[in-house]
Tab-separated table of C-alpha atoms and ligand atoms in Angstrom:
chain	number	residue	atom	x	y	z
A	19	MET	CA	17.105	-44.130	64.103
A	20	HIS	CA	15.168	-46.400	66.449
A	21	GLN	CA	11.597	-47.202	65.667
A	22	LEU	CA	9.210	-47.231	68.578
A	23	SER	CA	8.730	-50.946	68.337
A	24	HIS	CA	7.643	-53.036	71.254
A	25	LEU	CA	9.486	-56.010	72.635
A	26	ALA	CA	6.796	-58.336	71.271
A	27	GLN	CA	7.650	-57.209	67.724
A	28	VAL	CA	11.424	-56.832	68.080
A	29	ASP	CA	12.078	-60.050	69.971
A	30	PRO	CA	9.094	-62.413	70.211
A	31	GLU	CA	11.254	-65.089	71.854
A	32	ILE	CA	12.178	-62.917	74.843
A	33	TYR	CA	8.635	-61.525	74.946
A	34	GLN	CA	7.188	-65.039	75.229
A	35	ILE	CA	9.713	-65.854	77.961
A	36	THR	CA	8.646	-62.819	80.007
A	37	LEU	CA	5.008	-63.851	79.618
A	38	ALA	CA	5.832	-67.385	80.696
A	39	GLU	CA	7.707	-66.074	83.735
A	40	LEU	CA	4.790	-63.810	84.641
A	41	HIS	CA	2.503	-66.814	84.409
A	42	ARG	CA	4.855	-68.859	86.621
A	43	GLN	CA	4.939	-66.104	89.249
A	44	GLN	CA	1.146	-65.747	89.160
A	45	SER	CA	0.338	-69.441	89.298
A	46	THR	CA	2.760	-70.727	91.961
A	47	LEU	CA	3.309	-69.750	95.586
A	48	GLU	CA	6.685	-68.071	96.075
A	49	MET	CA	8.258	-69.032	99.398
A	50	ILE	CA	11.939	-68.459	98.671
A	51	ALA	CA	12.845	-66.236	101.624
A	52	SER	CA	15.006	-63.863	99.555
A	53	GLU	CA	12.362	-63.108	96.926
A	54	ASN	CA	9.584	-60.567	96.661
A	55	PHE	CA	7.364	-58.801	94.115
A	56	THR	CA	8.124	-55.134	93.411
A	57	SER	CA	5.454	-52.555	92.757
A	58	LEU	CA	4.622	-51.531	89.226
A	59	ALA	CA	6.180	-48.112	89.963
A	60	VAL	CA	9.519	-49.744	90.818
A	61	MET	CA	9.453	-51.779	87.598
A	62	GLU	CA	8.506	-48.695	85.590
A	63	ALA	CA	11.438	-46.692	86.955
A	64	ALA	CA	13.801	-49.582	86.143
A	65	GLY	CA	12.573	-49.607	82.548
A	66	THR	CA	13.326	-45.966	81.692
A	67	VAL	CA	15.787	-43.933	79.573
A	68	LEU	CA	17.946	-43.516	82.661
A	69	THR	CA	19.564	-46.775	81.530
A	70	ASN	CA	21.331	-44.771	78.807
A	71	LYS	CA	23.375	-42.497	81.061
A	72	TYR	CA	26.957	-42.929	82.205
A	73	ALA	CA	27.441	-41.285	85.593
A	74	GLU	CA	30.739	-42.462	87.089
A	75	GLY	CA	31.438	-40.641	90.332
A	76	VAL	CA	28.930	-39.313	92.849
A	77	PRO	CA	26.253	-36.594	92.393
A	78	GLU	CA	27.837	-33.264	91.410
A	79	LYS	CA	31.273	-34.897	91.138
A	80	ARG	CA	30.923	-36.878	87.920
A	81	TYR	CA	33.471	-37.804	85.290
A	82	TYR	CA	31.098	-37.107	82.363
A	83	GLY	CA	28.847	-34.232	81.390
A	84	GLY	CA	25.075	-34.324	81.162
A	85	CYS	CA	24.531	-35.770	84.623
A	86	GLU	CA	22.341	-32.941	86.022
A	87	THR	CA	19.099	-34.905	85.923
A	88	VAL	CA	20.394	-38.316	86.979
A	89	ASP	CA	22.189	-36.516	89.841
A	90	LYS	CA	18.768	-35.565	91.171
A	91	ALA	CA	17.573	-39.180	91.048
A	92	GLU	CA	20.639	-40.432	92.910
A	93	GLN	CA	20.408	-37.622	95.456
A	94	LEU	CA	16.793	-38.568	96.176
A	95	ALA	CA	17.753	-42.221	96.572
A	96	ILE	CA	20.545	-41.271	98.994
A	97	GLU	CA	18.420	-38.884	101.070
A	98	ARG	CA	15.573	-41.375	101.335
A	99	ALA	CA	17.897	-44.228	102.290
A	100	LYS	CA	19.518	-42.070	104.986
A	101	GLN	CA	16.108	-41.259	106.424
A	102	LEU	CA	14.876	-44.839	106.124
A	103	PHE	CA	17.845	-46.490	107.852
A	104	GLY	CA	19.085	-43.623	110.025
A	105	ALA	CA	22.488	-43.813	108.326
A	106	TYR	CA	25.068	-41.019	108.322
A	107	HIS	CA	26.197	-41.692	104.753
A	108	VAL	CA	24.846	-43.934	101.994
A	109	ASN	CA	26.159	-45.100	98.640
A	110	VAL	CA	23.348	-46.494	96.492
A	111	GLN	CA	25.425	-47.656	93.507
A	112	ALA	CA	26.253	-51.289	94.313
A	113	HIS	CA	24.875	-53.544	91.581
A	114	SER	CA	24.034	-56.293	94.101
A	115	GLY	CA	24.399	-57.333	97.723
A	116	ALA	CA	27.598	-59.216	96.932
A	117	GLN	CA	29.061	-56.062	95.315
A	118	ALA	CA	28.104	-53.999	98.352
A	119	ASN	CA	29.954	-56.474	100.557
A	120	MET	CA	33.018	-56.423	98.331
A	121	ALA	CA	33.020	-52.623	98.572
A	122	ALA	CA	32.637	-52.871	102.365
A	123	TYR	CA	35.788	-55.013	102.580
A	124	LEU	CA	37.693	-52.305	100.676
A	125	ALA	CA	36.127	-49.482	102.694
A	126	ALA	CA	37.184	-51.198	105.927
A	127	GLY	CA	40.787	-50.926	104.702
A	128	LEU	CA	41.401	-54.667	104.596
A	129	GLN	CA	44.464	-56.111	102.851
A	130	ALA	CA	44.593	-59.535	101.204
A	131	GLY	CA	45.472	-62.104	103.860
A	132	ASP	CA	43.873	-60.182	106.740
A	133	THR	CA	41.793	-62.170	109.202
A	134	ILE	CA	38.025	-61.644	109.173
A	135	MET	CA	35.230	-63.337	111.070
A	136	GLY	CA	31.884	-64.215	109.505
A	137	MET	CA	29.072	-66.684	110.022
A	138	ASP	CA	29.564	-70.170	108.599
A	139	LEU	CA	27.611	-70.650	105.359
A	140	SER	CA	26.287	-74.014	106.542
A	141	HIS	CA	24.958	-72.341	109.719
A	142	GLY	CA	23.097	-69.648	107.793
A	143	GLY	CA	25.808	-67.178	106.733
A	144	HIS	CA	26.329	-65.884	103.181
A	145	LEU	CA	28.904	-66.837	100.527
A	146	THR	CA	30.454	-63.379	100.773
A	147	HIS	CA	31.171	-63.851	104.493
A	148	GLY	CA	34.091	-66.179	103.860
A	149	SER	CA	33.139	-69.122	101.677
A	150	PRO	CA	36.269	-70.687	100.126
A	151	VAL	CA	34.783	-70.382	96.608
A	152	ASN	CA	34.005	-66.650	97.006
A	153	PHE	CA	36.431	-63.661	96.810
A	154	SER	CA	36.102	-63.380	100.583
A	155	GLY	CA	37.438	-66.861	101.232
A	156	LEU	CA	39.955	-66.706	98.381
A	157	TYR	CA	41.655	-63.482	99.486
A	158	PHE	CA	41.202	-63.360	103.255
A	159	ASN	CA	41.992	-65.535	106.235
A	160	ILE	CA	38.551	-66.615	107.366
A	161	VAL	CA	37.559	-67.570	110.889
A	162	SER	CA	33.929	-68.717	110.853
A	163	TYR	CA	31.593	-68.670	113.818
A	164	GLY	CA	28.538	-70.884	113.923
A	165	VAL	CA	25.454	-71.223	116.074
A	166	ASP	CA	25.309	-72.965	119.452
A	167	ALA	CA	25.163	-76.754	119.072
A	168	GLU	CA	22.272	-76.975	121.563
A	169	THR	CA	20.102	-73.948	120.906
A	170	LYS	CA	21.043	-73.383	117.236
A	171	ARG	CA	21.165	-69.688	118.136
A	172	LEU	CA	24.119	-67.291	118.079
A	173	ASN	CA	26.102	-67.649	121.272
A	174	TYR	CA	27.856	-64.331	121.932
A	175	GLU	CA	30.216	-65.769	124.566
A	176	ASN	CA	31.525	-68.285	122.016
A	177	ILE	CA	31.818	-65.602	119.327
A	178	ARG	CA	33.722	-63.379	121.771
A	179	ALA	CA	36.138	-66.165	122.649
A	180	LEU	CA	36.790	-66.856	118.959
A	181	ALA	CA	37.399	-63.146	118.312
A	182	LEU	CA	39.794	-62.845	121.265
A	183	ALA	CA	41.735	-65.883	120.039
A	184	ASN	CA	41.956	-64.741	116.381
A	185	LYS	CA	41.983	-60.921	116.536
A	186	PRO	CA	40.071	-60.318	113.259
A	187	LYS	CA	40.390	-56.944	111.478
A	188	MET	CA	36.684	-57.133	110.601
A	189	ILE	CA	33.685	-58.983	111.998
A	190	ILE	CA	30.593	-59.542	109.839
A	191	CYS	CA	27.191	-60.091	111.377
A	192	GLY	CA	24.109	-60.903	109.339
A	193	ALA	CA	22.840	-64.039	107.651
A	194	SER	CA	20.759	-65.617	104.902
A	195	ALA	CA	19.113	-68.434	106.818
A	196	TYR	CA	19.019	-67.465	110.496
A	197	PRO	CA	15.455	-67.203	111.861
A	198	ARG	CA	16.229	-65.271	115.043
A	199	VAL	CA	17.074	-61.705	116.079
A	200	ILE	CA	20.698	-60.630	115.698
A	201	ASP	CA	22.099	-58.649	118.636
A	202	PHE	CA	24.141	-55.913	116.918
A	203	GLN	CA	25.052	-54.310	120.237
A	204	ALA	CA	26.599	-57.551	121.503
A	205	PHE	CA	28.599	-57.814	118.265
A	206	ARG	CA	29.833	-54.227	118.709
A	207	ALA	CA	31.074	-54.944	122.221
A	208	ILE	CA	33.073	-57.881	120.831
A	209	ALA	CA	34.390	-55.831	117.889
A	210	ASP	CA	35.505	-53.029	120.233
A	211	GLU	CA	37.301	-55.474	122.491
A	212	VAL	CA	39.486	-56.726	119.628
A	213	GLY	CA	39.656	-53.452	117.654
A	214	ALA	CA	37.733	-54.829	114.656
A	215	VAL	CA	35.573	-53.005	112.149
A	216	LEU	CA	31.994	-54.254	112.466
A	217	LEU	CA	30.031	-54.858	109.258
A	218	ALA	CA	26.336	-55.729	109.420
A	219	ASP	CA	24.923	-57.358	106.302
A	220	ILE	CA	21.152	-56.938	106.629
A	221	ALA	CA	20.364	-58.173	103.090
A	222	HIS	CA	17.537	-60.395	104.320
A	223	ILE	CA	16.055	-58.340	107.125
A	224	ALA	CA	16.330	-54.771	105.766
A	225	GLY	CA	12.560	-54.475	105.291
A	226	LEU	CA	11.988	-55.583	108.882
A	227	VAL	CA	14.670	-53.211	110.185
A	228	VAL	CA	13.249	-50.098	108.504
A	229	ALA	CA	9.779	-50.956	109.805
A	230	GLY	CA	10.996	-51.464	113.374
A	231	GLU	CA	10.295	-55.213	113.221
A	232	HIS	CA	13.959	-56.077	113.892
A	233	PRO	CA	16.486	-53.965	115.871
A	234	SER	CA	18.564	-51.601	113.731
A	235	PRO	CA	22.286	-52.144	113.127
A	236	PHE	CA	22.734	-48.362	113.644
A	237	PRO	CA	24.448	-46.914	115.590
A	238	HIS	CA	26.255	-50.118	116.581
A	239	CYS	CA	27.799	-51.184	113.277
A	240	HIS	CA	30.465	-49.123	111.493
A	241	LEU	CA	29.398	-50.349	108.057
A	242	VAL	CA	26.053	-51.731	106.919
A	243	THR	CA	25.227	-53.402	103.614
A	244	THR	CA	21.931	-54.614	102.273
A	245	THR	CA	20.275	-55.826	99.130
A	246	THR	CA	17.288	-53.782	97.986
A	247	HIS	CA	15.210	-56.646	96.532
A	248	LYS	CA	14.489	-58.992	99.454
A	249	THR	CA	12.229	-57.878	102.347
A	250	LEU	CA	12.846	-54.268	101.242
A	251	ARG	CA	10.864	-55.033	98.035
A	252	GLY	CA	12.822	-52.832	95.629
A	253	PRO	CA	14.704	-53.540	92.391
A	254	ARG	CA	17.637	-55.983	92.391
A	255	GLY	CA	20.647	-54.213	93.856
A	256	GLY	CA	22.711	-53.361	96.909
A	257	ILE	CA	23.620	-50.354	99.047
A	258	LEU	CA	26.495	-49.605	101.412
A	259	MET	CA	26.043	-47.369	104.450
A	260	ALA	CA	28.264	-45.806	107.110
A	261	ALA	CA	27.307	-45.030	110.710
A	262	ASP	CA	29.428	-41.882	110.932
A	263	GLU	CA	31.867	-39.585	109.166
A	264	SER	CA	34.868	-41.895	109.568
A	265	PHE	CA	33.894	-44.272	106.738
A	266	ALA	CA	31.861	-41.844	104.580
A	267	LYS	CA	34.524	-41.065	101.951
A	268	ALA	CA	35.822	-44.626	102.046
A	269	ILE	CA	32.506	-46.209	101.033
A	270	ASP	CA	32.170	-43.968	97.968
A	271	LYS	CA	35.764	-44.652	96.862
A	272	ALA	CA	35.378	-48.377	97.477
A	273	THR	CA	32.247	-48.585	95.320
A	274	PHE	CA	33.706	-46.468	92.485
A	275	PRO	CA	36.457	-46.749	91.363
A	276	GLY	CA	37.132	-49.578	93.849
A	277	ILE	CA	34.937	-52.326	92.449
A	278	GLN	CA	32.544	-50.874	89.878
A	279	GLY	CA	32.437	-48.620	86.838
A	280	GLY	CA	29.305	-46.752	85.836
A	281	PRO	CA	26.288	-46.990	88.137
A	282	LEU	CA	22.928	-48.285	86.861
A	283	MET	CA	20.980	-45.028	86.974
A	284	HIS	CA	17.650	-46.657	86.042
A	285	VAL	CA	18.051	-49.078	88.950
A	286	ILE	CA	19.081	-46.240	91.277
A	287	ALA	CA	15.862	-44.421	90.298
A	288	ALA	CA	13.918	-47.617	91.053
A	289	LYS	CA	15.719	-47.850	94.422
A	290	ALA	CA	14.569	-44.275	95.174
A	291	VAL	CA	10.977	-45.308	94.426
A	292	ALA	CA	11.279	-48.381	96.656
A	293	PHE	CA	12.714	-46.262	99.507
A	294	LYS	CA	9.788	-43.857	99.186
A	295	GLU	CA	7.396	-46.804	99.387
A	296	ALA	CA	9.270	-48.208	102.391
A	297	LEU	CA	8.939	-44.854	104.197
A	298	SER	CA	5.132	-45.085	104.001
A	299	PRO	CA	2.913	-46.314	106.875
A	300	SER	CA	1.583	-49.150	104.702
A	301	PHE	CA	5.089	-50.629	104.461
A	302	LYS	CA	5.277	-50.794	108.277
A	303	GLN	CA	2.027	-52.722	108.181
A	304	TYR	CA	3.466	-54.992	105.486
A	305	ALA	CA	6.628	-55.807	107.452
A	306	LYS	CA	4.593	-56.519	110.567
A	307	GLN	CA	2.391	-58.897	108.583
A	308	VAL	CA	5.463	-60.633	107.128
A	309	ARG	CA	6.498	-61.597	110.651
A	310	LEU	CA	2.994	-62.515	111.809
A	311	ASN	CA	2.706	-64.750	108.745
A	312	ALA	CA	6.059	-66.416	109.430
A	313	GLN	CA	4.932	-67.117	113.004
A	314	ALA	CA	1.570	-68.499	111.830
A	315	LEU	CA	3.403	-70.731	109.357
A	316	ALA	CA	5.841	-71.903	112.041
A	317	THR	CA	2.967	-72.768	114.371
A	318	ALA	CA	1.084	-74.683	111.656
A	319	LEU	CA	4.183	-76.698	110.734
A	320	THR	CA	5.168	-77.561	114.297
A	321	ASP	CA	1.560	-78.367	115.259
A	322	ALA	CA	1.541	-80.864	112.373
A	323	GLY	CA	4.692	-82.518	113.752
A	324	LEU	CA	7.561	-80.936	111.794
A	325	GLN	CA	10.729	-79.673	113.453
A	326	LEU	CA	12.141	-76.186	112.868
A	327	THR	CA	15.689	-75.085	113.669
A	328	THR	CA	15.469	-73.066	116.934
A	329	GLY	CA	11.840	-74.220	117.146
A	330	GLY	CA	10.364	-71.166	115.418
A	331	THR	CA	11.107	-67.709	114.064
A	332	ASP	CA	11.440	-64.022	114.982
A	333	THR	CA	11.827	-62.918	111.377
A	334	HIS	CA	10.451	-63.496	107.871
A	335	LEU	CA	11.880	-66.990	107.466
A	336	LEU	CA	12.094	-70.406	109.052
A	337	VAL	CA	14.114	-73.530	108.385
A	338	ILE	CA	12.479	-76.969	108.531
A	339	ASP	CA	14.817	-79.621	109.959
A	340	LEU	CA	14.092	-82.892	108.137
A	341	THR	CA	16.566	-85.130	109.962
A	342	ALA	CA	13.671	-86.952	111.670
A	343	ASN	CA	11.563	-87.260	108.500
A	344	ASN	CA	13.514	-89.656	106.310
A	345	ILE	CA	13.526	-87.284	103.368
A	346	SER	CA	16.184	-84.830	102.236
A	347	GLY	CA	15.874	-81.103	101.647
A	348	LYS	CA	16.262	-81.776	97.944
A	349	GLU	CA	13.358	-84.226	97.966
A	350	GLY	CA	11.316	-81.813	100.074
A	351	GLN	CA	11.985	-78.999	97.605
A	352	ALA	CA	10.870	-81.234	94.705
A	353	LEU	CA	7.717	-82.299	96.567
A	354	LEU	CA	6.756	-78.697	97.232
A	355	GLU	CA	7.432	-77.815	93.615
A	356	GLU	CA	5.033	-80.568	92.553
A	357	ILE	CA	2.235	-79.009	94.589
A	358	GLY	CA	2.941	-75.504	93.269
A	359	ILE	CA	5.181	-74.051	95.976
A	360	THR	CA	8.636	-72.657	95.189
A	361	ALA	CA	11.176	-73.011	98.015
A	362	ASN	CA	14.797	-74.024	98.431
A	363	LYS	CA	16.675	-76.793	100.157
A	364	ASN	CA	18.994	-75.436	102.833
A	365	THR	CA	21.743	-76.601	105.124
A	366	ILE	CA	20.937	-76.920	108.804
A	367	PRO	CA	23.598	-76.329	111.474
A	368	ASN	CA	25.644	-79.456	112.312
A	369	ASP	CA	23.634	-81.641	109.931
A	370	PRO	CA	24.214	-85.283	110.995
A	371	ARG	CA	23.652	-86.382	107.361
A	372	SER	CA	26.117	-83.849	105.872
A	373	PRO	CA	27.860	-83.978	103.396
A	374	PHE	CA	25.739	-86.726	101.807
A	375	VAL	CA	22.338	-85.160	102.371
A	376	THR	CA	21.145	-81.584	102.963
A	377	SER	CA	18.464	-81.780	105.641
A	378	GLY	CA	16.777	-78.383	105.606
A	379	ILE	CA	14.119	-76.466	103.702
A	380	ARG	CA	14.042	-72.680	104.044
A	381	LEU	CA	10.645	-70.974	103.765
A	382	GLY	CA	9.949	-67.239	103.775
A	383	THR	CA	6.800	-65.116	103.835
A	384	PRO	CA	7.821	-61.769	102.186
A	385	ALA	CA	6.523	-62.556	98.676
A	386	LEU	CA	3.223	-64.121	99.746
A	387	THR	CA	2.596	-61.276	102.178
A	388	THR	CA	2.967	-58.853	99.253
A	389	ARG	CA	0.213	-60.865	97.544
A	390	GLY	CA	-1.990	-60.306	100.589
A	391	PHE	CA	-1.658	-63.590	102.495
A	392	ASP	CA	-2.726	-63.305	106.140
A	393	GLU	CA	-2.309	-65.640	109.120
A	394	THR	CA	-5.392	-67.683	108.244
A	395	ALA	CA	-4.101	-68.350	104.726
A	396	MET	CA	-0.661	-69.157	106.155
A	397	LYS	CA	-2.160	-71.650	108.551
A	398	THR	CA	-3.913	-73.408	105.666
A	399	LEU	CA	-0.743	-73.340	103.596
A	400	GLY	CA	1.313	-74.710	106.505
A	401	GLY	CA	-1.086	-77.631	106.771
A	402	LEU	CA	-0.680	-78.425	103.066
A	403	ILE	CA	3.126	-78.204	103.251
A	404	ALA	CA	3.269	-80.429	106.329
A	405	SER	CA	0.950	-82.963	104.718
A	406	ALA	CA	3.156	-83.209	101.603
A	407	ILE	CA	6.353	-83.614	103.616
A	408	LEU	CA	5.017	-85.997	106.252
A	409	ASN	CA	3.251	-88.245	103.751
A	410	PRO	CA	5.197	-87.978	100.489
A	411	SER	CA	3.697	-91.125	98.936
A	412	GLN	CA	0.103	-89.825	98.938
A	413	PRO	CA	-1.397	-88.663	95.611
A	414	LEU	CA	-0.258	-85.043	95.273
A	415	ALA	CA	-2.967	-83.779	92.887
A	416	PRO	CA	-5.437	-82.851	95.663
A	417	LEU	CA	-2.714	-80.907	97.490
A	418	ARG	CA	-1.762	-79.158	94.268
A	419	GLN	CA	-5.385	-78.174	93.686
A	420	ALA	CA	-5.701	-76.874	97.241
A	421	VAL	CA	-2.545	-74.766	96.827
A	422	GLU	CA	-3.879	-73.375	93.558
A	423	ALA	CA	-7.253	-72.546	95.089
A	424	LEU	CA	-5.559	-70.760	97.987
A	425	GLY	CA	-3.353	-68.736	95.611
A	426	ALA	CA	-6.353	-67.715	93.510
A	427	ASN	CA	-7.637	-65.702	96.489
A	428	PHE	CA	-4.536	-63.494	96.309
A	429	PRO	CA	-3.903	-62.545	92.661
A	430	LEU	CA	-0.481	-61.170	91.723
A	431	TYR	CA	-0.287	-58.131	89.415
A	432	PRO	CA	-3.961	-58.339	88.424
A	433	GLU	CA	-3.858	-54.944	86.694
A	434	LEU	CA	-0.542	-55.319	84.899
A	435	PRO	CA	-0.404	-53.220	81.698
A	436	ALA	CA	0.082	-55.321	78.575
A	437	HIS	CA	3.675	-54.250	77.942
A	438	TYR	CA	4.799	-55.869	81.207
A	439	GLY	CA	3.221	-59.146	80.136
A	440	CYS	CA	-0.513	-59.586	80.128
A	441	PRO	CA	-3.243	-59.382	82.770
A	442	VAL	CA	-3.708	-62.334	85.058
A	443	LYS	CA	-6.983	-63.469	83.492
A	444	GLU	CA	-5.323	-63.907	80.114
A	445	ALA	CA	-1.890	-65.034	81.282
A	446	ALA	CA	-2.679	-68.690	80.921
A	447	THR	CA	-3.704	-68.218	77.287
A	448	CYS	CA	-0.706	-66.017	76.448
A	449	VAL	CA	1.879	-68.733	76.934
B	506	PLP	C1	21.266	-62.272	99.349
B	506	PLP	C2	22.421	-61.930	100.224
B	506	PLP	C3	23.550	-61.266	99.713
B	506	PLP	C4	23.830	-61.099	98.247
B	506	PLP	O1	22.981	-60.428	97.477
B	506	PLP	P1	23.070	-60.540	95.874
B	506	PLP	O2	22.271	-59.372	95.442
B	506	PLP	O3	22.520	-61.871	95.521
B	506	PLP	O4	24.507	-60.404	95.490
B	506	PLP	C5	24.532	-60.861	100.609
B	506	PLP	N1	24.420	-61.131	101.920
B	506	PLP	C6	23.375	-61.785	102.437
B	506	PLP	C7	23.320	-62.044	103.903
B	506	PLP	C8	22.347	-62.231	101.602
B	506	PLP	O5	21.343	-62.942	102.119
């Protein structure tokens, strides 16, 4: 029989680690474009007894008994996702975005060796769109498209020509480090011309899409995948959606038994909560602010003399191009870390210093916007970032203090109940 003992008593080591991580999240500025902070309600749902239930299959067609209540949770998640995205059919079981993509490959009816087209990783695409070290690149014949050498934007004439020359069975649109709008309709016209299935992977921009801040992949794309934890601000996970009846059965079969066993019912419940939150008017406001903040940041950085790929952003992220600044993305990432900002080095398209040096830094505004950052705060932050990068030999302590002072205006999880960690005022003394 289990005793009702808390984590702090059962496993003080892991408890201390969660406190330390809470403190790190509260005391640094999170600018990794794929990260966000979920609501307490989402975390609560993910920490429930639903974790105990096996529920292979889909609601009302399960392989085990006792699924009546978890069926209701999954049904809610599905209905809310359909409403949120305007999808015909949704499967909410994928454990991650990469799993959702793997299921999409199966659902599209691809065979090993088939030709698929995806965006080059070094131009902003994702590993699962054909990288040689990923299942996609290992099992399929990959034809990668990149961005235009001049504009650094997608060039649909070039993509069309590549598709006509290679006749892919599937085309993937969507990216992890592309700061501009993706034209799903243009991709569909190309896919139709060569008879390809069109998959949109909106892992990064899902939150913008559901708020009307980026055009929707529906009805243009046959299949749509997304993560639930990036701009969408839910628990870690993925979902796979179909635009119409033709792929509805296929996406369920591809997810289970195709690539997964039992679904994570506690995470599915947390996804349902996140979808409910995303359906609210305040989420629309949030997504709008994410973009306004990204634009304010872009303006502050370019005004200070930094270069951005494509010169700016339409989305939640931007990529600084450091080729003119004599430092690498890796050095830039380390500099920002020293002043209390978490970001990641990133490739830039056609990097003249590649493969010796990575010349980009990717910055995103979703997490800081959740903390309440507005354009004024972003402008200040942009100035601090530009100062660190443009003058890396200056003493960094004053910049670090300025970053800390700015962050203190926007506390993260100030009312967190003790069992999630401890409240912000005491966090520093807990670790
Ligand atoms: C983040 C991302 C994924 C993968 O999501 P995971 O949950 O990390 O597996 C897939 N595609 C794109 C475009 C992404 O940015």
